[in-house]
mmCIF file of C-alpha atoms and ligand atoms in Angstrom:
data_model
loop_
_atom_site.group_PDB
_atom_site.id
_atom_site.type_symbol
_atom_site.label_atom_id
_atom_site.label_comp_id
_atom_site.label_asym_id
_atom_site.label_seq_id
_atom_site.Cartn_x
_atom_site.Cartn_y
_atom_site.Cartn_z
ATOM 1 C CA UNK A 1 7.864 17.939 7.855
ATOM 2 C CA UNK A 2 11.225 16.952 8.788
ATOM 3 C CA UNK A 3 11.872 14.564 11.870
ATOM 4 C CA UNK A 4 14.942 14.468 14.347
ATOM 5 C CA UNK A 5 17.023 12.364 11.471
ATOM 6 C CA UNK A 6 17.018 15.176 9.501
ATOM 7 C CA UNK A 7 14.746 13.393 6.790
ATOM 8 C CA UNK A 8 11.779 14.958 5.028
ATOM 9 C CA UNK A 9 8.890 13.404 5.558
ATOM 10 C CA UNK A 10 6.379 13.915 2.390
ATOM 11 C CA UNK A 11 4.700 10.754 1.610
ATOM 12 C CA UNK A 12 1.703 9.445 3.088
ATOM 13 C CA UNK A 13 0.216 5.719 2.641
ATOM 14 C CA UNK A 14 -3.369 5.597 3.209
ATOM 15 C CA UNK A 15 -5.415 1.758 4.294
ATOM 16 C CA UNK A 16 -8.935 2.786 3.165
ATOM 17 C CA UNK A 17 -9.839 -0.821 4.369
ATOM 18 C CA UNK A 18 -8.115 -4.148 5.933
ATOM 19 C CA UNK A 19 -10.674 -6.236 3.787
ATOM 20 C CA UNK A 20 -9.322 -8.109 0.840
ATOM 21 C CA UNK A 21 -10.399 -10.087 -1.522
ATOM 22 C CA UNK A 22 -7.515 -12.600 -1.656
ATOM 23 C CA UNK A 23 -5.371 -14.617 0.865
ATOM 24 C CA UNK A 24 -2.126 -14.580 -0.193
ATOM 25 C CA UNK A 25 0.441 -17.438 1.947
ATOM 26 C CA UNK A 26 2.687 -14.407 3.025
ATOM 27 C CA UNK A 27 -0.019 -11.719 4.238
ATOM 28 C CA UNK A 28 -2.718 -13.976 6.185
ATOM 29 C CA UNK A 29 -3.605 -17.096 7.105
ATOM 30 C CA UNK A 30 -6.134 -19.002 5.070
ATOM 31 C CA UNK A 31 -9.041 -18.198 7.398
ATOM 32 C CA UNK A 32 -7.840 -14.402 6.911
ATOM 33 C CA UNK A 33 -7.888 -11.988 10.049
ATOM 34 C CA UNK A 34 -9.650 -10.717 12.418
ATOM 35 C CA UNK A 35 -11.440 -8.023 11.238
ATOM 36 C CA UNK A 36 -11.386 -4.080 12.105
ATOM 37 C CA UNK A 37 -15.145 -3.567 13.216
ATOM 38 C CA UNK A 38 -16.868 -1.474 10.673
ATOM 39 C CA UNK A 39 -17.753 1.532 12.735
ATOM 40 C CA UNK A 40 -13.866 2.344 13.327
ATOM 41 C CA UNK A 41 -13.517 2.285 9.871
ATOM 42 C CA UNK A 42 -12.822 6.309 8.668
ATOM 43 C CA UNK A 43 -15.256 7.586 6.922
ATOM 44 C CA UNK A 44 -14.232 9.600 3.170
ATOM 45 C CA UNK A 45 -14.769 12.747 5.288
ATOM 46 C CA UNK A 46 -12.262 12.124 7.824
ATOM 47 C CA UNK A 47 -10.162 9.899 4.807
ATOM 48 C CA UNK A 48 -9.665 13.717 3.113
ATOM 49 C CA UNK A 49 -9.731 15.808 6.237
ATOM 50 C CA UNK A 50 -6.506 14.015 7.501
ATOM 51 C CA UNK A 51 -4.663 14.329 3.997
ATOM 52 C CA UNK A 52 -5.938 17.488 3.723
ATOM 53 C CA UNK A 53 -4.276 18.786 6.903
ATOM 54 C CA UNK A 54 -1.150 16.354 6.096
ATOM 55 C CA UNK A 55 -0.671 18.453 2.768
ATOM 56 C CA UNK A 56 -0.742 21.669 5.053
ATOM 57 C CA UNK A 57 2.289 20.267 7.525
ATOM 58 C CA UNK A 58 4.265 18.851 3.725
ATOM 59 C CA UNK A 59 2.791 15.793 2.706
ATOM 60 C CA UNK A 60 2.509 15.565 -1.424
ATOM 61 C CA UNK A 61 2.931 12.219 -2.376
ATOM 62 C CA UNK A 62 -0.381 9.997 -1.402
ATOM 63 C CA UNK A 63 -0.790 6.378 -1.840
ATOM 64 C CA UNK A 64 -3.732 4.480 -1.615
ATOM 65 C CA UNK A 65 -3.496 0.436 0.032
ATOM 66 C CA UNK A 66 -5.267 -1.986 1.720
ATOM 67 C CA UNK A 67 -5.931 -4.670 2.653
ATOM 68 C CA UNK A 68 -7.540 -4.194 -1.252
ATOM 69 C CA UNK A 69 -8.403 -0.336 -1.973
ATOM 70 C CA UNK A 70 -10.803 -1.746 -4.792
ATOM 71 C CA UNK A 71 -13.083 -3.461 -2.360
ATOM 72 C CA UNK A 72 -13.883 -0.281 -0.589
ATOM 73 C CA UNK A 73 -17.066 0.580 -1.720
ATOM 74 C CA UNK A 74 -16.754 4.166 -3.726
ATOM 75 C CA UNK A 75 -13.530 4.045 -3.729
ATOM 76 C CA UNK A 76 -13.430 6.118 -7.603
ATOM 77 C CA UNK A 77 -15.538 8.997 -5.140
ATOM 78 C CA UNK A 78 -12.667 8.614 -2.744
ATOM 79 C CA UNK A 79 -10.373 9.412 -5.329
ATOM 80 C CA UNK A 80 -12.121 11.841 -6.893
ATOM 81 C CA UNK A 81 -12.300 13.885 -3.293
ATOM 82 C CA UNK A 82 -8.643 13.623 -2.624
ATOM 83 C CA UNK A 83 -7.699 14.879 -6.643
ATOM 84 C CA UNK A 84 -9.250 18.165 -5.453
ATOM 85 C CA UNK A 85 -7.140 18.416 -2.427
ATOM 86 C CA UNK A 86 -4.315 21.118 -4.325
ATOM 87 C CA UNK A 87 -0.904 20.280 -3.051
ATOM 88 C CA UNK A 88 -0.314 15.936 -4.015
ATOM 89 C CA UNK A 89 1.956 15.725 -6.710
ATOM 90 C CA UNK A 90 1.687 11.990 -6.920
ATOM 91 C CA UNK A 91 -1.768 9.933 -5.990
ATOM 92 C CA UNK A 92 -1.256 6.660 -6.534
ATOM 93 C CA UNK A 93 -3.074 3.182 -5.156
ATOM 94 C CA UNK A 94 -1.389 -0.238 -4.467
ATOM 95 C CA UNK A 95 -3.776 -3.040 -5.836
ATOM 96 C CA UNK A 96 -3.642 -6.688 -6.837
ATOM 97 C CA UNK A 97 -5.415 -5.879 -9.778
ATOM 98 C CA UNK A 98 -8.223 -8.145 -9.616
ATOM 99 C CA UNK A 99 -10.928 -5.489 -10.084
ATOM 100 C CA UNK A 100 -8.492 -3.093 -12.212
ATOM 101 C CA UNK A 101 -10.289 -4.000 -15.026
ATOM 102 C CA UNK A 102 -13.663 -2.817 -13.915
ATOM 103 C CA UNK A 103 -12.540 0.420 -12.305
ATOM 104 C CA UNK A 104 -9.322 1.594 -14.366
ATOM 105 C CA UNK A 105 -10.706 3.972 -16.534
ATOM 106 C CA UNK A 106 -13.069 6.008 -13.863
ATOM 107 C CA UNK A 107 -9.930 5.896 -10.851
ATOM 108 C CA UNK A 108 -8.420 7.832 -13.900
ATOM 109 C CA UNK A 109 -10.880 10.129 -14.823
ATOM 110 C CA UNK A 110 -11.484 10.558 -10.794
ATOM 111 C CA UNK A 111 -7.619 11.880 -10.811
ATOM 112 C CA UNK A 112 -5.622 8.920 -9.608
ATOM 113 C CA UNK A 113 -2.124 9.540 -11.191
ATOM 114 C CA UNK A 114 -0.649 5.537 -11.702
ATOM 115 C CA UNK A 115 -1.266 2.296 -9.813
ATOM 116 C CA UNK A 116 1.157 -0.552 -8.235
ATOM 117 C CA UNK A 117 -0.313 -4.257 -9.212
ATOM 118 C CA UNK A 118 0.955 -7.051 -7.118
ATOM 119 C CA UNK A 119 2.359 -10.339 -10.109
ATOM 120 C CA UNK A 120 4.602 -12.838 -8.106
ATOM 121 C CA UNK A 121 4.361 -15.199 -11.095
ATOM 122 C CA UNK A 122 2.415 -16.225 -14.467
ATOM 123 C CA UNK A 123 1.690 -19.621 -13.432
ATOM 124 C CA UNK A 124 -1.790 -19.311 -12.956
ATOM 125 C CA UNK A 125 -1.774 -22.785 -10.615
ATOM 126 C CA UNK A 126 1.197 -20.986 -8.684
ATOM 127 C CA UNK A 127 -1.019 -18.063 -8.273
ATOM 128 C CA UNK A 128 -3.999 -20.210 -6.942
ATOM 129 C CA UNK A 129 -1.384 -21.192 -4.732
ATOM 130 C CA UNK A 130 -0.129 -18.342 -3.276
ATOM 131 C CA UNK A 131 -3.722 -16.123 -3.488
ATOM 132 C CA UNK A 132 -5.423 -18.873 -2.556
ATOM 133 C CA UNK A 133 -8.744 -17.636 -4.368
ATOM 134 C CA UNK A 134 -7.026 -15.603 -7.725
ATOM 135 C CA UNK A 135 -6.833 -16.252 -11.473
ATOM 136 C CA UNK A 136 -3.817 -14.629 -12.851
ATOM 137 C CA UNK A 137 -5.766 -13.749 -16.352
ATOM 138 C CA UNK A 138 -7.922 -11.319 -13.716
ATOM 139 C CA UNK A 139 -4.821 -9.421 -12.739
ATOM 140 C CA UNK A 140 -3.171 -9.788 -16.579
ATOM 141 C CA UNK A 141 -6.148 -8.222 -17.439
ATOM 142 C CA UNK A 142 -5.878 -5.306 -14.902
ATOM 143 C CA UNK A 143 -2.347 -4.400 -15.803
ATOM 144 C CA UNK A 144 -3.718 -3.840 -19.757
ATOM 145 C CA UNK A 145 -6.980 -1.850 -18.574
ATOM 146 C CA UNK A 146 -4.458 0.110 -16.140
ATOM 147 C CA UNK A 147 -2.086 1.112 -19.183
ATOM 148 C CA UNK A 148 -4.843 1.739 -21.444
ATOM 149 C CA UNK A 149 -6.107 4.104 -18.482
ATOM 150 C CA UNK A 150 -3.082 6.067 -18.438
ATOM 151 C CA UNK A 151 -2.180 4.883 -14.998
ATOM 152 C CA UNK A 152 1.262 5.307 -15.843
ATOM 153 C CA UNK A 153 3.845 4.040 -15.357
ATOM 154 C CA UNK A 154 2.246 0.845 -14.683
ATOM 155 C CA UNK A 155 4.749 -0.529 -11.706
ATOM 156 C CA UNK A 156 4.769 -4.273 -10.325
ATOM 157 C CA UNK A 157 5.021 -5.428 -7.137
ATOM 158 C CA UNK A 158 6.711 -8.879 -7.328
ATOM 159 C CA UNK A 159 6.923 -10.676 -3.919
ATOM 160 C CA UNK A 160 10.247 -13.195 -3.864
ATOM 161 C CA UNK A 161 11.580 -15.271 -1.038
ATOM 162 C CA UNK A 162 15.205 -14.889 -1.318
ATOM 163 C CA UNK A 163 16.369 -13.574 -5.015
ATOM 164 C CA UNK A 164 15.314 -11.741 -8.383
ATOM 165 C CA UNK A 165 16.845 -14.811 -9.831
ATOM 166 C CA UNK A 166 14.113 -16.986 -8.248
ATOM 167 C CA UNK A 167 11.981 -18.684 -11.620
ATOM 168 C CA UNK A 168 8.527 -16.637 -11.135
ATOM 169 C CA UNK A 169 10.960 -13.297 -10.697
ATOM 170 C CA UNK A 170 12.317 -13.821 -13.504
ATOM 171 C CA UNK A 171 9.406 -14.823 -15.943
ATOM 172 C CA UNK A 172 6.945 -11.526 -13.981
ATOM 173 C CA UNK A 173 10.515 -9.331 -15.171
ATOM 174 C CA UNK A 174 10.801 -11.026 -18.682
ATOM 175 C CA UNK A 175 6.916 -10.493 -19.213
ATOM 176 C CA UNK A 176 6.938 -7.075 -17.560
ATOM 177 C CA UNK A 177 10.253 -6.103 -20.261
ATOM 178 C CA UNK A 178 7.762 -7.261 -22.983
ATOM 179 C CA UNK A 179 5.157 -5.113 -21.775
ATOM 180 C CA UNK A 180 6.827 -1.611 -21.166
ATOM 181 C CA UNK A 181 6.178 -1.904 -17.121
ATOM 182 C CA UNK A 182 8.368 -1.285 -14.403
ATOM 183 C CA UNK A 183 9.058 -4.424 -11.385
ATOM 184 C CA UNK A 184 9.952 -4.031 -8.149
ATOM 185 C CA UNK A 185 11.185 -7.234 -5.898
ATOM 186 C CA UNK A 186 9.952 -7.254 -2.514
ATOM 187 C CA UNK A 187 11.257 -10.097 -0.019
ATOM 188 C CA UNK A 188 8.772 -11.730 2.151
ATOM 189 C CA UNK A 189 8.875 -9.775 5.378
ATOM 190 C CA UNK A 190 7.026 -10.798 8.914
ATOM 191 C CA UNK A 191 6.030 -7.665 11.124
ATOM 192 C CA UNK A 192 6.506 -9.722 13.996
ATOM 193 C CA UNK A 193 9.847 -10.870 13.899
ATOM 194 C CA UNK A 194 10.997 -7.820 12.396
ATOM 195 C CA UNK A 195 12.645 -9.677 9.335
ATOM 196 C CA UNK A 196 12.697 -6.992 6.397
ATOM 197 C CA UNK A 197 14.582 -5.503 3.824
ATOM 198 C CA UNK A 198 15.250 -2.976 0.917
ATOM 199 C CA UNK A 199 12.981 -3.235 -2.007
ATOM 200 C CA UNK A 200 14.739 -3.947 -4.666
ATOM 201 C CA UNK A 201 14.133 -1.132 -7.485
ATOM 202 C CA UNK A 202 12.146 0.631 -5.435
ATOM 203 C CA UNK A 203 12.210 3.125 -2.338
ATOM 204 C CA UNK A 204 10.636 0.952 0.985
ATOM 205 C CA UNK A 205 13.318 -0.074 3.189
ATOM 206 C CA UNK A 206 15.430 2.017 3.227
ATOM 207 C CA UNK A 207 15.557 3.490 6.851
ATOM 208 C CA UNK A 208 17.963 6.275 6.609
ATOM 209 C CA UNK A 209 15.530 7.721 3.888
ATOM 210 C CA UNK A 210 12.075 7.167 4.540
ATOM 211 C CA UNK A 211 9.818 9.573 3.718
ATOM 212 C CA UNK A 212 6.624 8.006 5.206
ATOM 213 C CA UNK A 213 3.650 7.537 7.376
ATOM 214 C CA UNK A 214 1.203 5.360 7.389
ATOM 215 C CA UNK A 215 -2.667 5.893 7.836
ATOM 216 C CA UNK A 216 -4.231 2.723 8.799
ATOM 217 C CA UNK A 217 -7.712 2.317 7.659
ATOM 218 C CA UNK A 218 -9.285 2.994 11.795
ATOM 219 C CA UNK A 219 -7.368 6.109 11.887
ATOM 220 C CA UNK A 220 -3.703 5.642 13.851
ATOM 221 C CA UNK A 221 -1.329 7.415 12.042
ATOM 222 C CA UNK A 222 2.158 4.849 11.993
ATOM 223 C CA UNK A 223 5.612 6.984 11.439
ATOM 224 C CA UNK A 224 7.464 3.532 10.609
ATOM 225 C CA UNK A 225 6.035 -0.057 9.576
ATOM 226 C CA UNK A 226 8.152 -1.953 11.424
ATOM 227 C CA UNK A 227 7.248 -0.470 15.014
ATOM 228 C CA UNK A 228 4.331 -0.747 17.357
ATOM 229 C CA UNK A 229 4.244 3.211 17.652
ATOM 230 C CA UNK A 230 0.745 4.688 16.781
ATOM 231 C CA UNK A 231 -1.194 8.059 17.152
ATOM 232 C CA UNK A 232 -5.064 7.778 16.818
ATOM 233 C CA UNK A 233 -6.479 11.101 15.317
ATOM 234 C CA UNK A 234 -9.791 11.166 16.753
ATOM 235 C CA UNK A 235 -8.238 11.093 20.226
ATOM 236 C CA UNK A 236 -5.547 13.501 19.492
ATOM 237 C CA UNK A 237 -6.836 15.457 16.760
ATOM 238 C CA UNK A 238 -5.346 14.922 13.435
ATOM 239 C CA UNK A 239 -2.646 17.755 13.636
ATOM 240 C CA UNK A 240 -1.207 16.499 16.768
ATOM 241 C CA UNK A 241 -1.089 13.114 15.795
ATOM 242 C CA UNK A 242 1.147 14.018 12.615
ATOM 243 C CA UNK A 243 3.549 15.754 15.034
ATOM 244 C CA UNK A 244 3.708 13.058 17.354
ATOM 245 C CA UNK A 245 4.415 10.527 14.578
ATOM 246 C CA UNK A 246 6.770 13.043 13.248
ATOM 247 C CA UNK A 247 8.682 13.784 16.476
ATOM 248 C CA UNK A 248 8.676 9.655 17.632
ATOM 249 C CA UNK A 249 9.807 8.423 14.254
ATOM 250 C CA UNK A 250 12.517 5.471 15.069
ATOM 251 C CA UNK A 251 15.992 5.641 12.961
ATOM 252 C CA UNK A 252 15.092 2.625 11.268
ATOM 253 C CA UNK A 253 12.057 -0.067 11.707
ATOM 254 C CA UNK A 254 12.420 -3.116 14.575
ATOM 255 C CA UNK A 255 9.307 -5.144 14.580
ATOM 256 C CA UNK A 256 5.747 -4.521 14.851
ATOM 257 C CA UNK A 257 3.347 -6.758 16.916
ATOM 258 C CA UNK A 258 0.236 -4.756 16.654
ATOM 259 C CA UNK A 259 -0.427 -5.182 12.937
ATOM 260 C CA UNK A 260 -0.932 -7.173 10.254
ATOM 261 C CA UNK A 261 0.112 -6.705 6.522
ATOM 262 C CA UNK A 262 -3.841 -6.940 5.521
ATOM 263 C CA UNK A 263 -4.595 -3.935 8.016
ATOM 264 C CA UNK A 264 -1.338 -1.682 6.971
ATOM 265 C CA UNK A 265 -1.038 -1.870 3.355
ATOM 266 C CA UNK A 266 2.521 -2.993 3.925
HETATM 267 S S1 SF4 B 301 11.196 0.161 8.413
HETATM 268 FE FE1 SF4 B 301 10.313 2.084 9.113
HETATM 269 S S2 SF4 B 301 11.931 3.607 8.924
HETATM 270 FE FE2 SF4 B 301 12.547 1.825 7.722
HETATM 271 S S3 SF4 B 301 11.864 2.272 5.665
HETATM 272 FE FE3 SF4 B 301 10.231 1.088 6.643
HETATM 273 S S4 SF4 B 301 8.852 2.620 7.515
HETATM 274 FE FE4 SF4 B 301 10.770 3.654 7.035
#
């Protein structure tokens, strides 16, 4: 698919759930969010029959988010389902690792081509601090399990306020040099007030290149993060909706008052 700024639009991130099982400072408040009822949650059915129809109109590259994928219940199934689709190149999940350990080696076997952890530092009383709930060692643990997998390449996710320079940033790139995995920066963003920016060493961001929608986990396919726009597929029927998110695609993201990073998978 290619939208009215000429860019091709191939990649498609799917929220199988806004549930997670941390609170990280920057994504929700303590007492977490309100919740999307359960029955609006999409089933695996309709999960596969929208990719399946996206990799029809172009899509190839799938990613699997949150909220945490690895708290949907079947979620290696869910995988599994979508490896079968022919036509994704790249199927690949977003986690913060905590259950990696447990479910590495059957998301692999299942088909699921490499994995994103989230590591914003080492300290394991920093990452109380900013998970609220987490022990590093859990997510340490993941990253190991998710090489020894074959997830590969094992990619982090560091989130930083200002700078790659910052002392966590630096120690999560040190650690991740030592360990043969690849780190991405992200700077905090807020939906609301529209405050975000390139990822450093890695692709979101950048406006006058994006290559992606967004399925949140109640079905409302989003062509841009930072933008109210939505297009629900059981009103419009999945096909429509992609051409609709297609066609309306902003230039480049404003702000988004509608979500939340827990229900979008950021
Ligand atoms: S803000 Fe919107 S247009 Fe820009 S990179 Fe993000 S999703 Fe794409």
């Amino acid at each position: 698919m290619i939208d009215r700024f000429k860019r091709k639009i191939n990649y498609l991130r799917v929220s199988v759930t806004d549930r997670c099982n941390l609170r990280c400072v920057y994504c929700m408040p303590e007492q977490g969010v309100e919740l999307i009822n359960h029955k609006e949650i999409l089933t695996f059915e309709e999960i596969v029959e929208i990719v399946r129809t996206g990799v029809e109109m172009g899509i190839d590259k799938v990613r699997l988010t949150g909220g945490e994928p690895l708290v949907r219940r079947g979620i290696v199934s869910l995988v599994r389902m979508l490896s079968e689709i022919n036509g994704i190149k790249d199927l690949a999940m977003t986690t913060n690792g905590v259950f990696l350990d447990k479910y590495a080696e059957s998301l692999a076997k299942a088909g699921l081509h490499r994995v994103n952890i989230s590591l914003d530092t080492l300290d394991p009383e920093k990452f109380r601090q900013i998970t609220r709930v987490g022990n590093v060692q859990d997510v340490i643990r993941g990253i190991e399990a998710a090489k020894t997998a074959g997830l590969i390449p094992v990619k982090i996710n560091c989130v930083i306020k200002k700078s790659p320079q910052e002392e966590d940033a630096l120690q999560v790139a040190n650690y991740c040099k030592e360990n043969d995995l690849q780190v991405r920066y992200i700077k905090e963003m807020d939906l609301e007030d529209g405050i975000f920016s390139k990822v450093i060493g890695g692709e979101g961001g950048h406006c006058a290149v994006c290559n992606r929608l967004r399925l949140t986990a109640n079905g409302k396919i989003k062509p841009c993060l930072f933008d109210d726009l939505e297009f629900d597929v059981r009103e419009l029927g999945i096909k429509e909706a992609y051409l609709k998110a297609v066609g309306q695609k902003p230039r480049s993201g404003t702000e988004n008052k509608i979500n939340k990073f827990s229900n979008i998978g950021g």
